[in-house]
């Protein structure tokens, strides 16, 4: 039997264009007017090269830990933590993590939502990870949570940045992304 590494070395790396072709646009999902970026086909086609490209654009030496935002941020955050042998911290929806936790409530288009994160960590510099950044509201709430826990946020890494929907570049937050629309 071949090891996975051996098998990978015989298969050439996909191009970014090829990876991008596996992101599916779904109009009016989950609500009318939203153009949903479906990343599930990409995960099933080539998660390995996607994580490789994401890692290539990150300041890996500065990153002490990865925080993933529930739930699709868990996929990319965990994969990056594994690749670089660094800790992974989940940022979860309210009521999922046992105490003690920090909590942050943020505004949605209609109503509000809350995210939570464990209080104590033995590292300082953390990178937040999600699949798609739209308004940036989820990231900014996650950043506040990390800051409440005494952490220094290095920015956000996401597969896709919907740049016209957020002002994160102007706000000074570093956005690492593979694809921008
Ligand atoms: P936001 O707080 O507006 O930046 O939204 C971020 C969260 O909503 C992310 O966790 C995304 O998974 C999800 N999301 C928002 N807009 C889209 C979209 N157009 N396609 C796919 N996911 C989206």
PDB file of C-alpha atoms and ligand atoms in Angstrom:
ATOM      1  CA  UNK A   1       0.000   0.000   0.000  1.00  0.00           C
ATOM      2  CA  UNK A   2       1.208   3.508  -0.827  1.00  0.00           C
ATOM      3  CA  UNK A   3       1.370   6.136   1.896  1.00  0.00           C
ATOM      4  CA  UNK A   4      -0.748   9.221   1.343  1.00  0.00           C
ATOM      5  CA  UNK A   5       2.383  11.357   0.868  1.00  0.00           C
ATOM      6  CA  UNK A   6       3.676   9.024  -1.779  1.00  0.00           C
ATOM      7  CA  UNK A   7       0.350   9.080  -3.591  1.00  0.00           C
ATOM      8  CA  UNK A   8       0.226  12.918  -3.400  1.00  0.00           C
ATOM      9  CA  UNK A   9       3.705  13.247  -4.845  1.00  0.00           C
ATOM     10  CA  UNK A  10       2.541  11.418  -7.969  1.00  0.00           C
ATOM     11  CA  UNK A  11      -0.464  13.711  -8.491  1.00  0.00           C
ATOM     12  CA  UNK A  12       0.174  17.282  -9.628  1.00  0.00           C
ATOM     13  CA  UNK A  13      -1.190  20.189  -7.644  1.00  0.00           C
ATOM     14  CA  UNK A  14      -4.400  21.746  -8.959  1.00  0.00           C
ATOM     15  CA  UNK A  15      -4.283  25.343 -10.194  1.00  0.00           C
ATOM     16  CA  UNK A  16      -6.153  28.053  -8.302  1.00  0.00           C
ATOM     17  CA  UNK A  17      -8.431  28.439 -11.334  1.00  0.00           C
ATOM     18  CA  UNK A  18      -9.291  24.763 -11.160  1.00  0.00           C
ATOM     19  CA  UNK A  19     -10.078  25.013  -7.444  1.00  0.00           C
ATOM     20  CA  UNK A  20     -12.221  28.096  -8.066  1.00  0.00           C
ATOM     21  CA  UNK A  21     -14.229  26.215 -10.682  1.00  0.00           C
ATOM     22  CA  UNK A  22     -15.508  23.948  -7.882  1.00  0.00           C
ATOM     23  CA  UNK A  23     -17.139  26.833  -5.979  1.00  0.00           C
ATOM     24  CA  UNK A  24     -20.811  26.856  -6.925  1.00  0.00           C
ATOM     25  CA  UNK A  25     -22.928  30.016  -6.997  1.00  0.00           C
ATOM     26  CA  UNK A  26     -26.461  29.450  -5.750  1.00  0.00           C
ATOM     27  CA  UNK A  27     -28.864  32.344  -6.314  1.00  0.00           C
ATOM     28  CA  UNK A  28     -31.480  33.226  -3.685  1.00  0.00           C
ATOM     29  CA  UNK A  29     -30.167  30.833  -1.006  1.00  0.00           C
ATOM     30  CA  UNK A  30     -30.817  30.730   1.939  1.00  0.00           C
ATOM     31  CA  UNK A  31     -32.895  33.861   1.281  1.00  0.00           C
ATOM     32  CA  UNK A  32     -33.984  35.824  -1.764  1.00  0.00           C
ATOM     33  CA  UNK A  33     -31.269  38.255  -2.892  1.00  0.00           C
ATOM     34  CA  UNK A  34     -28.329  36.260  -1.468  1.00  0.00           C
ATOM     35  CA  UNK A  35     -25.811  34.771  -3.896  1.00  0.00           C
ATOM     36  CA  UNK A  36     -24.607  31.826  -1.841  1.00  0.00           C
ATOM     37  CA  UNK A  37     -21.059  30.548  -2.398  1.00  0.00           C
ATOM     38  CA  UNK A  38     -21.293  26.772  -2.031  1.00  0.00           C
ATOM     39  CA  UNK A  39     -17.857  25.429  -1.095  1.00  0.00           C
ATOM     40  CA  UNK A  40     -18.981  21.823  -0.560  1.00  0.00           C
ATOM     41  CA  UNK A  41     -18.067  20.705  -4.131  1.00  0.00           C
ATOM     42  CA  UNK A  42     -14.557  22.090  -3.581  1.00  0.00           C
ATOM     43  CA  UNK A  43     -14.192  20.177  -0.298  1.00  0.00           C
ATOM     44  CA  UNK A  44     -15.112  16.939  -1.992  1.00  0.00           C
ATOM     45  CA  UNK A  45     -12.900  17.590  -5.035  1.00  0.00           C
ATOM     46  CA  UNK A  46      -9.714  18.895  -3.461  1.00  0.00           C
ATOM     47  CA  UNK A  47      -9.521  19.943   0.190  1.00  0.00           C
ATOM     48  CA  UNK A  48      -5.817  19.088   0.297  1.00  0.00           C
ATOM     49  CA  UNK A  49      -4.622  21.609  -2.325  1.00  0.00           C
ATOM     50  CA  UNK A  50      -7.066  24.233  -1.030  1.00  0.00           C
ATOM     51  CA  UNK A  51      -5.443  24.070   2.410  1.00  0.00           C
ATOM     52  CA  UNK A  52      -2.005  24.123   0.801  1.00  0.00           C
ATOM     53  CA  UNK A  53      -2.777  27.363  -1.060  1.00  0.00           C
ATOM     54  CA  UNK A  54      -4.360  28.924   2.053  1.00  0.00           C
ATOM     55  CA  UNK A  55      -1.259  28.098   4.076  1.00  0.00           C
ATOM     56  CA  UNK A  56       0.989  29.684   1.431  1.00  0.00           C
ATOM     57  CA  UNK A  57      -0.514  33.153   2.002  1.00  0.00           C
ATOM     58  CA  UNK A  58      -0.422  33.069   5.828  1.00  0.00           C
ATOM     59  CA  UNK A  59       2.253  34.497   8.154  1.00  0.00           C
ATOM     60  CA  UNK A  60       2.757  31.054   9.630  1.00  0.00           C
ATOM     61  CA  UNK A  61       5.739  32.003  11.804  1.00  0.00           C
ATOM     62  CA  UNK A  62       3.680  34.610  13.658  1.00  0.00           C
ATOM     63  CA  UNK A  63       0.620  32.415  14.185  1.00  0.00           C
ATOM     64  CA  UNK A  64       0.542  30.589  17.512  1.00  0.00           C
ATOM     65  CA  UNK A  65      -2.996  29.201  17.169  1.00  0.00           C
ATOM     66  CA  UNK A  66      -5.977  29.052  14.808  1.00  0.00           C
ATOM     67  CA  UNK A  67      -9.543  29.919  15.857  1.00  0.00           C
ATOM     68  CA  UNK A  68     -12.334  28.472  13.712  1.00  0.00           C
ATOM     69  CA  UNK A  69     -15.814  30.001  13.571  1.00  0.00           C
ATOM     70  CA  UNK A  70     -18.680  27.464  13.771  1.00  0.00           C
ATOM     71  CA  UNK A  71     -19.287  25.637  11.614  1.00  0.00           C
ATOM     72  CA  UNK A  72     -17.535  25.927   8.256  1.00  0.00           C
ATOM     73  CA  UNK A  73     -14.632  27.745   9.898  1.00  0.00           C
ATOM     74  CA  UNK A  74     -13.990  24.499  11.781  1.00  0.00           C
ATOM     75  CA  UNK A  75     -13.163  22.731   8.514  1.00  0.00           C
ATOM     76  CA  UNK A  76     -10.459  25.178   7.381  1.00  0.00           C
ATOM     77  CA  UNK A  77      -9.275  26.101  10.887  1.00  0.00           C
ATOM     78  CA  UNK A  78      -8.746  22.488  11.909  1.00  0.00           C
ATOM     79  CA  UNK A  79      -7.024  21.609   8.660  1.00  0.00           C
ATOM     80  CA  UNK A  80      -4.594  24.543   9.004  1.00  0.00           C
ATOM     81  CA  UNK A  81      -3.943  23.728  12.679  1.00  0.00           C
ATOM     82  CA  UNK A  82      -3.106  20.150  11.687  1.00  0.00           C
ATOM     83  CA  UNK A  83      -0.905  21.207   8.766  1.00  0.00           C
ATOM     84  CA  UNK A  84       1.170  23.562  10.907  1.00  0.00           C
ATOM     85  CA  UNK A  85       0.963  21.568  14.164  1.00  0.00           C
ATOM     86  CA  UNK A  86      -0.604  24.469  16.098  1.00  0.00           C
ATOM     87  CA  UNK A  87      -3.491  24.638  18.570  1.00  0.00           C
ATOM     88  CA  UNK A  88      -7.100  24.940  17.396  1.00  0.00           C
ATOM     89  CA  UNK A  89      -9.743  26.935  19.294  1.00  0.00           C
ATOM     90  CA  UNK A  90     -13.429  26.702  18.394  1.00  0.00           C
ATOM     91  CA  UNK A  91     -15.625  29.820  18.415  1.00  0.00           C
ATOM     92  CA  UNK A  92     -19.081  28.391  18.917  1.00  0.00           C
ATOM     93  CA  UNK A  93     -22.694  29.423  18.819  1.00  0.00           C
ATOM     94  CA  UNK A  94     -24.199  30.319  22.180  1.00  0.00           C
ATOM     95  CA  UNK A  95     -24.812  27.519  24.675  1.00  0.00           C
ATOM     96  CA  UNK A  96     -22.518  24.885  23.126  1.00  0.00           C
ATOM     97  CA  UNK A  97     -19.351  25.377  25.174  1.00  0.00           C
ATOM     98  CA  UNK A  98     -19.271  24.604  28.911  1.00  0.00           C
ATOM     99  CA  UNK A  99     -18.333  27.483  31.273  1.00  0.00           C
ATOM    100  CA  UNK A 100     -16.231  29.485  31.752  1.00  0.00           C
ATOM    101  CA  UNK A 101     -16.704  31.259  28.407  1.00  0.00           C
ATOM    102  CA  UNK A 102     -16.626  34.769  26.988  1.00  0.00           C
ATOM    103  CA  UNK A 103     -19.723  35.821  25.074  1.00  0.00           C
ATOM    104  CA  UNK A 104     -20.276  38.389  22.333  1.00  0.00           C
ATOM    105  CA  UNK A 105     -23.609  39.406  20.840  1.00  0.00           C
ATOM    106  CA  UNK A 106     -23.714  40.944  17.361  1.00  0.00           C
ATOM    107  CA  UNK A 107     -26.314  42.259  14.952  1.00  0.00           C
ATOM    108  CA  UNK A 108     -27.602  40.260  12.008  1.00  0.00           C
ATOM    109  CA  UNK A 109     -29.712  41.589   9.158  1.00  0.00           C
ATOM    110  CA  UNK A 110     -32.735  40.658  11.284  1.00  0.00           C
ATOM    111  CA  UNK A 111     -32.189  40.274  15.019  1.00  0.00           C
ATOM    112  CA  UNK A 112     -28.966  39.258  16.725  1.00  0.00           C
ATOM    113  CA  UNK A 113     -26.769  36.264  17.488  1.00  0.00           C
ATOM    114  CA  UNK A 114     -24.132  35.333  20.061  1.00  0.00           C
ATOM    115  CA  UNK A 115     -20.790  33.594  19.829  1.00  0.00           C
ATOM    116  CA  UNK A 116     -18.764  32.097  22.674  1.00  0.00           C
ATOM    117  CA  UNK A 117     -15.179  31.074  23.299  1.00  0.00           C
ATOM    118  CA  UNK A 118     -13.231  29.531  26.188  1.00  0.00           C
ATOM    119  CA  UNK A 119     -11.645  32.091  28.545  1.00  0.00           C
ATOM    120  CA  UNK A 120      -8.091  30.881  29.148  1.00  0.00           C
ATOM    121  CA  UNK A 121      -5.348  30.174  26.612  1.00  0.00           C
ATOM    122  CA  UNK A 122      -1.610  29.680  26.872  1.00  0.00           C
ATOM    123  CA  UNK A 123      -0.703  31.510  23.655  1.00  0.00           C
ATOM    124  CA  UNK A 124      -1.098  35.091  22.451  1.00  0.00           C
ATOM    125  CA  UNK A 125      -1.201  35.457  18.650  1.00  0.00           C
ATOM    126  CA  UNK A 126      -4.209  33.888  16.991  1.00  0.00           C
ATOM    127  CA  UNK A 127      -5.573  33.867  13.440  1.00  0.00           C
ATOM    128  CA  UNK A 128      -9.347  33.588  12.972  1.00  0.00           C
ATOM    129  CA  UNK A 129     -10.565  31.275  10.186  1.00  0.00           C
ATOM    130  CA  UNK A 130     -13.876  31.023   8.331  1.00  0.00           C
ATOM    131  CA  UNK A 131     -15.048  29.917   4.893  1.00  0.00           C
ATOM    132  CA  UNK A 132     -16.645  33.111   3.566  1.00  0.00           C
ATOM    133  CA  UNK A 133     -16.480  36.730   4.775  1.00  0.00           C
ATOM    134  CA  UNK A 134     -19.558  38.715   3.805  1.00  0.00           C
ATOM    135  CA  UNK A 135     -20.393  41.721   6.021  1.00  0.00           C
ATOM    136  CA  UNK A 136     -17.514  40.849   8.347  1.00  0.00           C
ATOM    137  CA  UNK A 137     -19.858  40.998  11.358  1.00  0.00           C
ATOM    138  CA  UNK A 138     -19.162  37.420  12.414  1.00  0.00           C
ATOM    139  CA  UNK A 139     -15.420  38.022  12.213  1.00  0.00           C
ATOM    140  CA  UNK A 140     -15.569  41.292  14.171  1.00  0.00           C
ATOM    141  CA  UNK A 141     -17.581  39.594  16.949  1.00  0.00           C
ATOM    142  CA  UNK A 142     -15.058  36.741  16.981  1.00  0.00           C
ATOM    143  CA  UNK A 143     -12.220  39.231  17.202  1.00  0.00           C
ATOM    144  CA  UNK A 144     -13.836  40.902  20.229  1.00  0.00           C
ATOM    145  CA  UNK A 145     -14.169  37.495  21.878  1.00  0.00           C
ATOM    146  CA  UNK A 146     -10.474  36.778  21.347  1.00  0.00           C
ATOM    147  CA  UNK A 147      -9.582  40.185  22.750  1.00  0.00           C
ATOM    148  CA  UNK A 148     -11.740  39.554  25.827  1.00  0.00           C
ATOM    149  CA  UNK A 149      -9.662  36.399  26.301  1.00  0.00           C
ATOM    150  CA  UNK A 150      -6.475  38.496  26.156  1.00  0.00           C
ATOM    151  CA  UNK A 151      -5.433  37.314  22.699  1.00  0.00           C
ATOM    152  CA  UNK A 152      -3.878  39.295  19.854  1.00  0.00           C
ATOM    153  CA  UNK A 153      -5.811  38.775  16.596  1.00  0.00           C
ATOM    154  CA  UNK A 154      -3.595  38.639  13.503  1.00  0.00           C
ATOM    155  CA  UNK A 155      -6.559  38.902  11.132  1.00  0.00           C
ATOM    156  CA  UNK A 156      -8.926  36.588   9.341  1.00  0.00           C
ATOM    157  CA  UNK A 157      -8.225  33.846   6.822  1.00  0.00           C
ATOM    158  CA  UNK A 158     -11.079  32.760   4.607  1.00  0.00           C
ATOM    159  CA  UNK A 159     -11.425  30.930   1.344  1.00  0.00           C
ATOM    160  CA  UNK A 160     -13.614  33.711  -0.064  1.00  0.00           C
ATOM    161  CA  UNK A 161     -13.802  37.448   0.642  1.00  0.00           C
ATOM    162  CA  UNK A 162     -16.941  39.188  -0.623  1.00  0.00           C
ATOM    163  CA  UNK A 163     -15.128  42.499  -0.593  1.00  0.00           C
ATOM    164  CA  UNK A 164     -17.980  44.795  -1.571  1.00  0.00           C
ATOM    165  CA  UNK A 165     -20.051  43.608   1.394  1.00  0.00           C
ATOM    166  CA  UNK A 166     -17.442  44.523   4.047  1.00  0.00           C
ATOM    167  CA  UNK A 167     -14.989  47.277   4.888  1.00  0.00           C
ATOM    168  CA  UNK A 168     -12.439  45.147   6.657  1.00  0.00           C
ATOM    169  CA  UNK A 169      -9.486  46.447   4.644  1.00  0.00           C
ATOM    170  CA  UNK A 170     -10.327  50.036   5.553  1.00  0.00           C
ATOM    171  CA  UNK A 171     -10.796  49.027   9.198  1.00  0.00           C
ATOM    172  CA  UNK A 172      -7.193  47.829   9.272  1.00  0.00           C
ATOM    173  CA  UNK A 173      -8.035  44.153   9.703  1.00  0.00           C
ATOM    174  CA  UNK A 174      -5.840  41.869   7.646  1.00  0.00           C
ATOM    175  CA  UNK A 175      -7.875  39.612   5.375  1.00  0.00           C
ATOM    176  CA  UNK A 176      -6.107  36.561   3.944  1.00  0.00           C
ATOM    177  CA  UNK A 177      -8.190  35.024   1.167  1.00  0.00           C
ATOM    178  CA  UNK A 178      -7.773  32.843  -1.903  1.00  0.00           C
ATOM    179  CA  UNK A 179     -10.709  34.223  -3.882  1.00  0.00           C
ATOM    180  CA  UNK A 180     -12.301  37.658  -3.900  1.00  0.00           C
ATOM    181  CA  UNK A 181     -15.571  38.745  -5.515  1.00  0.00           C
TER     182      UNK A 181
HETATM  183  P1  LIG B   1     -20.728  37.809   7.734  1.00  0.00           P
HETATM  184  O1  LIG B   1     -20.871  37.909   9.228  1.00  0.00           O
HETATM  185  O2  LIG B   1     -21.759  38.632   7.025  1.00  0.00           O
HETATM  186  O3  LIG B   1     -19.334  38.095   7.265  1.00  0.00           O
HETATM  187  O4  LIG B   1     -21.110  36.355   7.340  1.00  0.00           O
HETATM  188  C1  LIG B   1     -20.233  35.390   7.556  1.00  0.00           C
HETATM  189  C2  LIG B   1     -20.846  34.024   7.716  1.00  0.00           C
HETATM  190  O5  LIG B   1     -22.004  33.790   6.912  1.00  0.00           O
HETATM  191  C3  LIG B   1     -19.811  33.081   7.292  1.00  0.00           C
HETATM  192  O6  LIG B   1     -19.649  32.149   8.332  1.00  0.00           O
HETATM  193  C4  LIG B   1     -20.324  32.449   6.017  1.00  0.00           C
HETATM  194  O7  LIG B   1     -20.229  31.058   6.143  1.00  0.00           O
HETATM  195  C5  LIG B   1     -21.768  32.855   5.875  1.00  0.00           C
HETATM  196  N1  LIG B   1     -22.060  33.549   4.610  1.00  0.00           N
HETATM  197  C6  LIG B   1     -22.417  34.843   4.472  1.00  0.00           C
HETATM  198  N2  LIG B   1     -22.657  35.175   3.199  1.00  0.00           N
HETATM  199  C7  LIG B   1     -22.428  34.058   2.475  1.00  0.00           C
HETATM  200  C8  LIG B   1     -22.491  33.752   1.070  1.00  0.00           C
HETATM  201  N3  LIG B   1     -22.856  34.649   0.149  1.00  0.00           N
HETATM  202  N4  LIG B   1     -22.177  32.501   0.695  1.00  0.00           N
HETATM  203  C9  LIG B   1     -21.803  31.578   1.606  1.00  0.00           C
HETATM  204  N5  LIG B   1     -21.746  31.808   2.929  1.00  0.00           N
HETATM  205  C10 LIG B   1     -22.046  33.023   3.381  1.00  0.00           C
END
